[in-house]
Tab-separated table of C-alpha atoms in Angstrom:
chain	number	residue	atom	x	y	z
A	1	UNK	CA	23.322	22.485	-44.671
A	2	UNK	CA	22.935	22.551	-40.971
A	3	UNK	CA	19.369	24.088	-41.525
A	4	UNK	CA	18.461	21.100	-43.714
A	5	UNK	CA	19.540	18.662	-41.156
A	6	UNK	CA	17.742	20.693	-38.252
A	7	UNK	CA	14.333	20.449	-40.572
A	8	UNK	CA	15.150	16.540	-41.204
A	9	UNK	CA	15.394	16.175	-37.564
A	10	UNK	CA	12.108	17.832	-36.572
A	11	UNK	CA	10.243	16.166	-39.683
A	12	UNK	CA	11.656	12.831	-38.179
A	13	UNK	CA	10.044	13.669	-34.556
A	14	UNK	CA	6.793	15.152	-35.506
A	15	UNK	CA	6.464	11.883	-37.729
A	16	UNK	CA	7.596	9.675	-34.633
A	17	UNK	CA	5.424	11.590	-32.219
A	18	UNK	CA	2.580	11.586	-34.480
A	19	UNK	CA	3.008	8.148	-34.907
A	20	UNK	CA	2.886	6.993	-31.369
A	21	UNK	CA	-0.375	9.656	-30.652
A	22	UNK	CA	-2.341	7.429	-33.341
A	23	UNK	CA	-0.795	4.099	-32.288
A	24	UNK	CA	-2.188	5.021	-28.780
A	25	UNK	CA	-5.415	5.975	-30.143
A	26	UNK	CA	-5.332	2.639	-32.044
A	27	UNK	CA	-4.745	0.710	-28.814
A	28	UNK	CA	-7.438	2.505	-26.912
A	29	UNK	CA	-10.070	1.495	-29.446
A	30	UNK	CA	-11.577	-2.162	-28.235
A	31	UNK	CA	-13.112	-5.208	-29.874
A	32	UNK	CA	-16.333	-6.206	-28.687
A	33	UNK	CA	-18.068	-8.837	-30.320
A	34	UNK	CA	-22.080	-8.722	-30.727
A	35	UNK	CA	-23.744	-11.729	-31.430
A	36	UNK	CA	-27.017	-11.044	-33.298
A	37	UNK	CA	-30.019	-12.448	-35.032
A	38	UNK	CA	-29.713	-11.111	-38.832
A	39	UNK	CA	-33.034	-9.765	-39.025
A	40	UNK	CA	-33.617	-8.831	-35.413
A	41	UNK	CA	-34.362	-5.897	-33.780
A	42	UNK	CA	-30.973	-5.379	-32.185
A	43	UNK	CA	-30.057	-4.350	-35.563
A	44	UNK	CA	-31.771	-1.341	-35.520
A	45	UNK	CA	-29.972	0.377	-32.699
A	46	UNK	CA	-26.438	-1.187	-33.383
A	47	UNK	CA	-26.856	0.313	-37.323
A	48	UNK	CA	-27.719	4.097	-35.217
A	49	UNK	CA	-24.493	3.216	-33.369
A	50	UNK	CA	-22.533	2.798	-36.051
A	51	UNK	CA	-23.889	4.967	-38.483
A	52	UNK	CA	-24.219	8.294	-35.330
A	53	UNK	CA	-20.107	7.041	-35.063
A	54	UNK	CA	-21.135	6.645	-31.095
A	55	UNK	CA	-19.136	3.721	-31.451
A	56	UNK	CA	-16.259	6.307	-32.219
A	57	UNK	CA	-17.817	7.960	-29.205
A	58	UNK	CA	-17.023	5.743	-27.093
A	59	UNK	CA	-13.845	4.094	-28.193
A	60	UNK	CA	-15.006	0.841	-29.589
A	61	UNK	CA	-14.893	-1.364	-32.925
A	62	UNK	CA	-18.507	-3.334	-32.900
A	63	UNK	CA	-17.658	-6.417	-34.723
A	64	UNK	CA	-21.061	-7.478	-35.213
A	65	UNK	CA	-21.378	-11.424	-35.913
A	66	UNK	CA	-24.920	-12.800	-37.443
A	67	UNK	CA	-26.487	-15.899	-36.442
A	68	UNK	CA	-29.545	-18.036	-37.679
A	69	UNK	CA	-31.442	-18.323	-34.698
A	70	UNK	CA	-31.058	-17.660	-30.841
A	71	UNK	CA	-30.347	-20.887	-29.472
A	72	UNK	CA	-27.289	-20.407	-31.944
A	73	UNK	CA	-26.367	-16.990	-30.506
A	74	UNK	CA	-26.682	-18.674	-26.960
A	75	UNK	CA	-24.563	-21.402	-27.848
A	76	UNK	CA	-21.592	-18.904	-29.404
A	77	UNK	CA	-21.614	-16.896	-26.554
A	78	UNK	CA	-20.976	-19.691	-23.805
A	79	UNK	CA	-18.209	-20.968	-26.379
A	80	UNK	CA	-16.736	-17.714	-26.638
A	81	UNK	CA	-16.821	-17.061	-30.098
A	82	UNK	CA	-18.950	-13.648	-28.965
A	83	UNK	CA	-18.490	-11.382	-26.408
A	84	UNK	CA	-22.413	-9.761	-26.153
A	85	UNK	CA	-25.770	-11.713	-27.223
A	86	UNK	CA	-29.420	-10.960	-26.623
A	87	UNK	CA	-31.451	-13.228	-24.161
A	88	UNK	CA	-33.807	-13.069	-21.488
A	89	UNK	CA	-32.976	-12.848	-17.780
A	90	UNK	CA	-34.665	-16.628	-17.033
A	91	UNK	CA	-32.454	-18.445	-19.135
A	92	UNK	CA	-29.500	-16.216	-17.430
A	93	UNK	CA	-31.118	-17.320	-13.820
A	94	UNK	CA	-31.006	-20.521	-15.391
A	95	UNK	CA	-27.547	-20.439	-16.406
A	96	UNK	CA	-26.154	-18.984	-13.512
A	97	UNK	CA	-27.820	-21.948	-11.024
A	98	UNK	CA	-26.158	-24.194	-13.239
A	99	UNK	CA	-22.750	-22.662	-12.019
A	100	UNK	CA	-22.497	-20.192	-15.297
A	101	UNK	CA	-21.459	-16.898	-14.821
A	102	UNK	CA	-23.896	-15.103	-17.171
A	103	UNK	CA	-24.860	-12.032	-16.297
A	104	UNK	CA	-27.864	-9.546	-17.790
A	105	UNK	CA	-27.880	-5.855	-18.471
A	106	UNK	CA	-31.393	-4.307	-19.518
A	107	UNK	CA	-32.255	-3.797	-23.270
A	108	UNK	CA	-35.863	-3.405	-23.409
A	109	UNK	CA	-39.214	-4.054	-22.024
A	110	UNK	CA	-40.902	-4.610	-25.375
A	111	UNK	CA	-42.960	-7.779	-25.043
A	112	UNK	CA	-45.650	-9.688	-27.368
A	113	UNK	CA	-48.982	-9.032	-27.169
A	114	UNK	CA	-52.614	-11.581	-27.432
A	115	UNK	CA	-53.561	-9.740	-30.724
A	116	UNK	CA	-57.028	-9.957	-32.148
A	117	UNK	CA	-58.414	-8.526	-35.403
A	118	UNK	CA	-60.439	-5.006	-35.153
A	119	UNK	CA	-64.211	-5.768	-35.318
A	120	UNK	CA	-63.369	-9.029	-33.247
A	121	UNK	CA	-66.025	-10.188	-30.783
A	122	UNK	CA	-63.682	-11.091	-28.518
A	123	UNK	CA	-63.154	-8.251	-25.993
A	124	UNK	CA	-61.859	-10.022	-22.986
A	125	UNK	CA	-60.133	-14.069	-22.300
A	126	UNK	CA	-63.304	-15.452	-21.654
A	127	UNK	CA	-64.300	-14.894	-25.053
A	128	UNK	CA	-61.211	-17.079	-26.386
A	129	UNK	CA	-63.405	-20.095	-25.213
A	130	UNK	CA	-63.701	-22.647	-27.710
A	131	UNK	CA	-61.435	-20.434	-30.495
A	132	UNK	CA	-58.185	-21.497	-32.274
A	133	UNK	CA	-55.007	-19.359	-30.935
A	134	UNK	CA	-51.600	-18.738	-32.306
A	135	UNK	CA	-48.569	-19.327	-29.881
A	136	UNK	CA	-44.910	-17.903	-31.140
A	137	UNK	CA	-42.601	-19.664	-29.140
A	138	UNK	CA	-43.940	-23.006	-28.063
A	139	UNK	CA	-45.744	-24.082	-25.083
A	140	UNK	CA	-42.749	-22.653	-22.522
A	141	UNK	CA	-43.042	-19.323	-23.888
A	142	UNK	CA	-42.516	-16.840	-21.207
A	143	UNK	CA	-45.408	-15.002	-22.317
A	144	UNK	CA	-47.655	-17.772	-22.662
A	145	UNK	CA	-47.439	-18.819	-18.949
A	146	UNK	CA	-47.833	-15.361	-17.672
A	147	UNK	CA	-51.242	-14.982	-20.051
A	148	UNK	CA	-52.144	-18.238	-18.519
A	149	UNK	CA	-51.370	-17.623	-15.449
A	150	UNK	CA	-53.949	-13.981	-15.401
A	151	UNK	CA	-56.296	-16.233	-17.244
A	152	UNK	CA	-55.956	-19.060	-14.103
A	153	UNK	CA	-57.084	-15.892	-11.909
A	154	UNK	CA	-60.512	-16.047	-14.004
A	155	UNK	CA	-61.055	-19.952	-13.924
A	156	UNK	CA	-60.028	-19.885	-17.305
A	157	UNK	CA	-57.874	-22.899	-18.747
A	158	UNK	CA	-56.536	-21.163	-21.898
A	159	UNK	CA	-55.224	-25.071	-23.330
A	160	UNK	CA	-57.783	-26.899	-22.432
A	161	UNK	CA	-60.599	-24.734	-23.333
A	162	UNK	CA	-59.329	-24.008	-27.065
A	163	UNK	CA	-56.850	-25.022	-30.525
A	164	UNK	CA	-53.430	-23.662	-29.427
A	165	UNK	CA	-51.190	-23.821	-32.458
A	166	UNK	CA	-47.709	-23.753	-31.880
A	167	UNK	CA	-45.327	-22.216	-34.724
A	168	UNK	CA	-42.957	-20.003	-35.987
A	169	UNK	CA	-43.630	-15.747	-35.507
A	170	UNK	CA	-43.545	-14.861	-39.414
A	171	UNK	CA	-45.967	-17.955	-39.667
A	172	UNK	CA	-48.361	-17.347	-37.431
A	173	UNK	CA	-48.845	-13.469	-38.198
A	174	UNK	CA	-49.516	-14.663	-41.707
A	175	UNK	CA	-52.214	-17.050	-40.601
A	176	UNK	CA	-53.491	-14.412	-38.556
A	177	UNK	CA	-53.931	-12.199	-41.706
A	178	UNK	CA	-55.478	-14.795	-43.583
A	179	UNK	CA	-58.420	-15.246	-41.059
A	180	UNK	CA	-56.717	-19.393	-39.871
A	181	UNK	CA	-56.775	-17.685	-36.398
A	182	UNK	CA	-59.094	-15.967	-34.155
A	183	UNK	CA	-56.591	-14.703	-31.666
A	184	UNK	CA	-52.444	-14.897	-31.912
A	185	UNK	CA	-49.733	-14.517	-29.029
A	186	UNK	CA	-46.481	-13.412	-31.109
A	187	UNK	CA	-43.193	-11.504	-30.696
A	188	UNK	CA	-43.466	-7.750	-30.120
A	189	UNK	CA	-42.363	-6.555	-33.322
A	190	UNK	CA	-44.372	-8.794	-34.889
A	191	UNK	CA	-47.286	-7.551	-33.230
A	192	UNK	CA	-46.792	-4.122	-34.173
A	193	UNK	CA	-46.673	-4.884	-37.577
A	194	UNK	CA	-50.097	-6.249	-37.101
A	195	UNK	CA	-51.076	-3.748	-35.123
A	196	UNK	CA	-50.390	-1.759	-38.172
A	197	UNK	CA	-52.902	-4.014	-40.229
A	198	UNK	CA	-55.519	-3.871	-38.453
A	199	UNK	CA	-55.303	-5.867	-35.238
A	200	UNK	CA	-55.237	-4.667	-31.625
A	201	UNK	CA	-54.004	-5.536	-28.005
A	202	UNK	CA	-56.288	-8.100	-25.929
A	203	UNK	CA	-53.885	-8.747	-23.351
A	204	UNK	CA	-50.180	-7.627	-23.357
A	205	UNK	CA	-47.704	-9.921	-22.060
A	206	UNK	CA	-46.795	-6.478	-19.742
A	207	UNK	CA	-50.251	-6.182	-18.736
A	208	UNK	CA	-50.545	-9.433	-17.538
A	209	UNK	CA	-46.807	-9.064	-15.945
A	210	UNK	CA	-48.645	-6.291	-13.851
A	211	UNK	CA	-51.915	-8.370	-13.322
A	212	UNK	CA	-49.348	-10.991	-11.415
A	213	UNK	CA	-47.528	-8.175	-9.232
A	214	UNK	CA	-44.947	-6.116	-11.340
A	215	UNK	CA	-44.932	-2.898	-10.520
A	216	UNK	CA	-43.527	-1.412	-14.000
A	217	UNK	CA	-42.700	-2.450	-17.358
A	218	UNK	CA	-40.168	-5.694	-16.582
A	219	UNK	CA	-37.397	-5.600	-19.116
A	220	UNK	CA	-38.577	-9.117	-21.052
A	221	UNK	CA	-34.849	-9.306	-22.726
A	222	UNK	CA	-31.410	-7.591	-22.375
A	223	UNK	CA	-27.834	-8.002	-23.437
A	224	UNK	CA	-25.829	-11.258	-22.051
A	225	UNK	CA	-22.186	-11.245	-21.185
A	226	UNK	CA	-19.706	-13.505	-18.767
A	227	UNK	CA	-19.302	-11.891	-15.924
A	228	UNK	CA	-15.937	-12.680	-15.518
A	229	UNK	CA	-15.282	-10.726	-18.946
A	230	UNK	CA	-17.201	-7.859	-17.985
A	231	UNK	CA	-15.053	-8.212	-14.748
A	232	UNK	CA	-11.917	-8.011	-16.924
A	233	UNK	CA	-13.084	-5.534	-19.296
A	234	UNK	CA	-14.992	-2.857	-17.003
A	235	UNK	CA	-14.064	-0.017	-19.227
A	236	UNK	CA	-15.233	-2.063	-22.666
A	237	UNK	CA	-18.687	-3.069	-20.993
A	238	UNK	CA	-19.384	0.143	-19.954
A	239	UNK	CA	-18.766	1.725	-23.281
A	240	UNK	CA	-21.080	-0.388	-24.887
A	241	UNK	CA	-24.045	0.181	-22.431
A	242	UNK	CA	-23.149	4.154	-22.708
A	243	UNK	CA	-23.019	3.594	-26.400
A	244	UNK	CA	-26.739	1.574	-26.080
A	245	UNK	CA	-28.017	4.301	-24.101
A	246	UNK	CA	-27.252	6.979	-26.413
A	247	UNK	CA	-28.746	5.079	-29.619
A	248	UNK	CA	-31.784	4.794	-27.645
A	249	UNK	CA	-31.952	8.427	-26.560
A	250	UNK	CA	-31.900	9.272	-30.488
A	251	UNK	CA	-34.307	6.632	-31.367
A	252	UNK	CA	-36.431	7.966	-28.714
A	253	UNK	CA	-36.665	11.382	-29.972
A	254	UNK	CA	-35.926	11.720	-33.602
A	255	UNK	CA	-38.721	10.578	-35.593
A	256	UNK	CA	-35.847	10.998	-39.064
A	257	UNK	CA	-33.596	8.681	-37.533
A	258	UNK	CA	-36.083	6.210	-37.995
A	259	UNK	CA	-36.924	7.474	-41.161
A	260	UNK	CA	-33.385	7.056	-42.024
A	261	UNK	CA	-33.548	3.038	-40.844
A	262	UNK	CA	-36.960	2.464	-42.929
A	263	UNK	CA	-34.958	0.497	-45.449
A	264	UNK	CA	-33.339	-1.822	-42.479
A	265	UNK	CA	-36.839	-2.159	-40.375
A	266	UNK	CA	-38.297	-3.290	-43.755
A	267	UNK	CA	-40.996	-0.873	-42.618
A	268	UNK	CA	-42.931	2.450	-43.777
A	269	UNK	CA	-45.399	4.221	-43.370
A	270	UNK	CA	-48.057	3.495	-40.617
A	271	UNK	CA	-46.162	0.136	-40.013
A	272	UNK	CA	-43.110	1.740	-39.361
A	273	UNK	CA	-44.743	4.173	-36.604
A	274	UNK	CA	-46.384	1.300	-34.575
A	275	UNK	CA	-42.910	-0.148	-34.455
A	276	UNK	CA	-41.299	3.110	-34.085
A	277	UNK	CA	-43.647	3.671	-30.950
A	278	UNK	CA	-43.824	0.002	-29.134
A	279	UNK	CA	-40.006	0.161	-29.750
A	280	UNK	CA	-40.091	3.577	-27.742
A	281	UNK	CA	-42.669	2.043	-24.976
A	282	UNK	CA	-40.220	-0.854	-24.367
A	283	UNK	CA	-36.977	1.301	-23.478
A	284	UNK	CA	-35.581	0.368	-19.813
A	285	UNK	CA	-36.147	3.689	-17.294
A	286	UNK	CA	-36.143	1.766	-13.926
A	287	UNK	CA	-33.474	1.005	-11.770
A	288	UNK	CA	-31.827	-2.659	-11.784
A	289	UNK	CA	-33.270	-3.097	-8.013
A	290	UNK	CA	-36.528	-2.626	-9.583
A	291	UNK	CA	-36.184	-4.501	-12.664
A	292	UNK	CA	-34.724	-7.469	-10.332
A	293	UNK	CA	-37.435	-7.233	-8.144
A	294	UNK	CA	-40.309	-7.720	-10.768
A	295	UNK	CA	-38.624	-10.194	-12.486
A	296	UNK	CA	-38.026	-12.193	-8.959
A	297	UNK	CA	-41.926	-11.774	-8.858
A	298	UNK	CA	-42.252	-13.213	-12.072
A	299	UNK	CA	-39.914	-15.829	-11.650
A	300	UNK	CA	-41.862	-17.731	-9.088
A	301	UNK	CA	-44.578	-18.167	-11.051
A	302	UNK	CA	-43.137	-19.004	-14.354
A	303	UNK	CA	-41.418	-21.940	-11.978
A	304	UNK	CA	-44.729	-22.888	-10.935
A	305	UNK	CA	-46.374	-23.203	-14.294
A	306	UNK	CA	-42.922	-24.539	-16.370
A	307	UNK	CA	-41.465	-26.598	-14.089
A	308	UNK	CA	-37.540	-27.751	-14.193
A	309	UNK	CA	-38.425	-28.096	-17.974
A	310	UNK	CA	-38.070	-24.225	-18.043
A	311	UNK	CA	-36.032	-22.914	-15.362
A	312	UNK	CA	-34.111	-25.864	-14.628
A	313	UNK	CA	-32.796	-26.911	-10.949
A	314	UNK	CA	-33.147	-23.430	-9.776
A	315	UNK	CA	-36.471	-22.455	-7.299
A	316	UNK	CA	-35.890	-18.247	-7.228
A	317	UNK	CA	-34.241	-16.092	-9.355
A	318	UNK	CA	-30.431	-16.755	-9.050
A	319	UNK	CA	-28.309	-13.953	-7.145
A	320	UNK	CA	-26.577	-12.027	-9.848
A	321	UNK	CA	-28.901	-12.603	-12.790
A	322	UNK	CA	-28.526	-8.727	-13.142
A	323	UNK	CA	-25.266	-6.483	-13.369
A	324	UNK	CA	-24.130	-4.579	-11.503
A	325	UNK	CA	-21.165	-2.752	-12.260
A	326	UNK	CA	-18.706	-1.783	-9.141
């Protein structure tokens, strides 16, 4: 009898101590909620998270929340309704001299591209006098003023001198295929898939980054937090960048991985390299002082050609734009 009881007794603790290992486990795994566009590009490294369990890795539940369109994203992140979005660091600068505490962590240096069609006689921007262009993004497009800006440095007046058409990226590329275009300035991915159908660089919006100063690839967009979270949650933040970094350092060498997201990327073949290769080109090696330094650089002039319009009341990049964890 006594035997029985000892046995009941030691079930009871191993059940009580097993129970408080896995609640602790439990309580060490955090939230973080990812704000994303549903067909975006963020999607491909988040699914290699998830699916590699590096999310496991690192302790965290990604509770990944999908949104029509970035100004959407933008606006659930400064309500609070996500923890992480996507965004470029000038409407951070922009934020922060508002009195926001936004800060920016680097995601990748993949930028649009001028694209013309192979066998086109245009070889350089002075041949794009007189043509009709695509621009993805309207005409404050980060890209477009730095294109316009190297093409300032040649006389050139890009709008004056030629049809700028103004629409949306899926739009445009399909114009582009159709012959409506003789040159188009679109999103990176977008690009590639042209790139893919037989269309080639003219002027990358990195190239012309360099033509105005950079001295590297400038990280065009990264991931967007409050500081003051980040600040709260060091341990959660930092997780999710290790977790980033790792998902990049597979993408980056394992040609099956991508094999393996085909079916997400909506890609194959020759298409699917291009991307799989501008995807590698674009992934951040440089050190935040040097990423802040370019995009200082490039800040200036984008406040030159956009005005208040674009950056809003702020003259220079704002101090903190990028993190810095302590």
């Amino acid at each position: 009898m006594r035997s029985y009881r000892r046995l009941g007794r030691a079930t009871f603790l191993l059940a009580l101590l097993l129970g408080l290992f896995f609640s602790q486990i439990a309580e060490a795994v955090e939230k973080v909620r990812v704000g994303v566009l549903r067909f975006g590009t963020v999607n491909w490294e988040l699914d290699t998270i998830r699916h590699h369990g590096i999310d496991n890795k690192y302790n965290i539940d990604l509770d990944v929340r999908f949104f029509a369109s970035e100004d959407a994203t933008n606006v659930a992140m400064m309500a609070g309704d996500v923890d992480i979005i996507v965004a470029d660091w000038l409407w951070v600068s922009r934020q922060r001299a508002s009195g926001e505490d936004i800060s920016f962590a680097a995601y990748s240096s993949s930028v649009g591209a001028l694209m013309v069609r192979d066998g086109s006689p245009i070889k350089k921007l002075a041949d794009l006098n007189g043509k009709k262009i695509g621009v993805a993004g309207g005409p404050l497009d980060k890209s477009w003023l730095l294109i316009q800006a190297v093409a300032k440095k040649q006389a050139l007046d890009l709008p004056a001198q030629n049809e700028i058409v103004f629409g949306a990226p899926p739009l445009l590329a399909e114009k582009a295929e159709q012959g409506e275009l003789d040159a188009i300035l679109n999103f990176w991915n977008f690009c590639a898939r042209l790139e893919a159908r037989g269309f080639h660089r003219l002027i990358s919006t990195s190239d012309a980054a360099r033509d105005l100063g950079a001295t590297g690839a400038v990280s065009a967009i990264g991931f967007i937090f409050r500081e003051k979270w980040a600040r709260d949650h060091p341990e959660l933040i930092e997780a999710f960048l290790k977790a980033s970094r790792d998902a990049k350092k597979l993408l980056a060498s394992s040609d099956e991985e991508w094999q393996r997201l085909s079916p997400v990327i909506k890609a194959e073949g020759r298409e699917l390299q291009v991307l799989r290769d501008r995807y590698r080109e674009g992934i951040p090696r440089r050190s935040v002082e040097e990423e802040e330094e370019d995009a200082a650089k490039l800040y200036a002039i984008l406040a030159e050609l956009g005005g208040e319009r674009l950056v809003g009341p702020g003259k220079t990049l704002a101090p903190g734009t990028f993190w810095r964890t302590q």
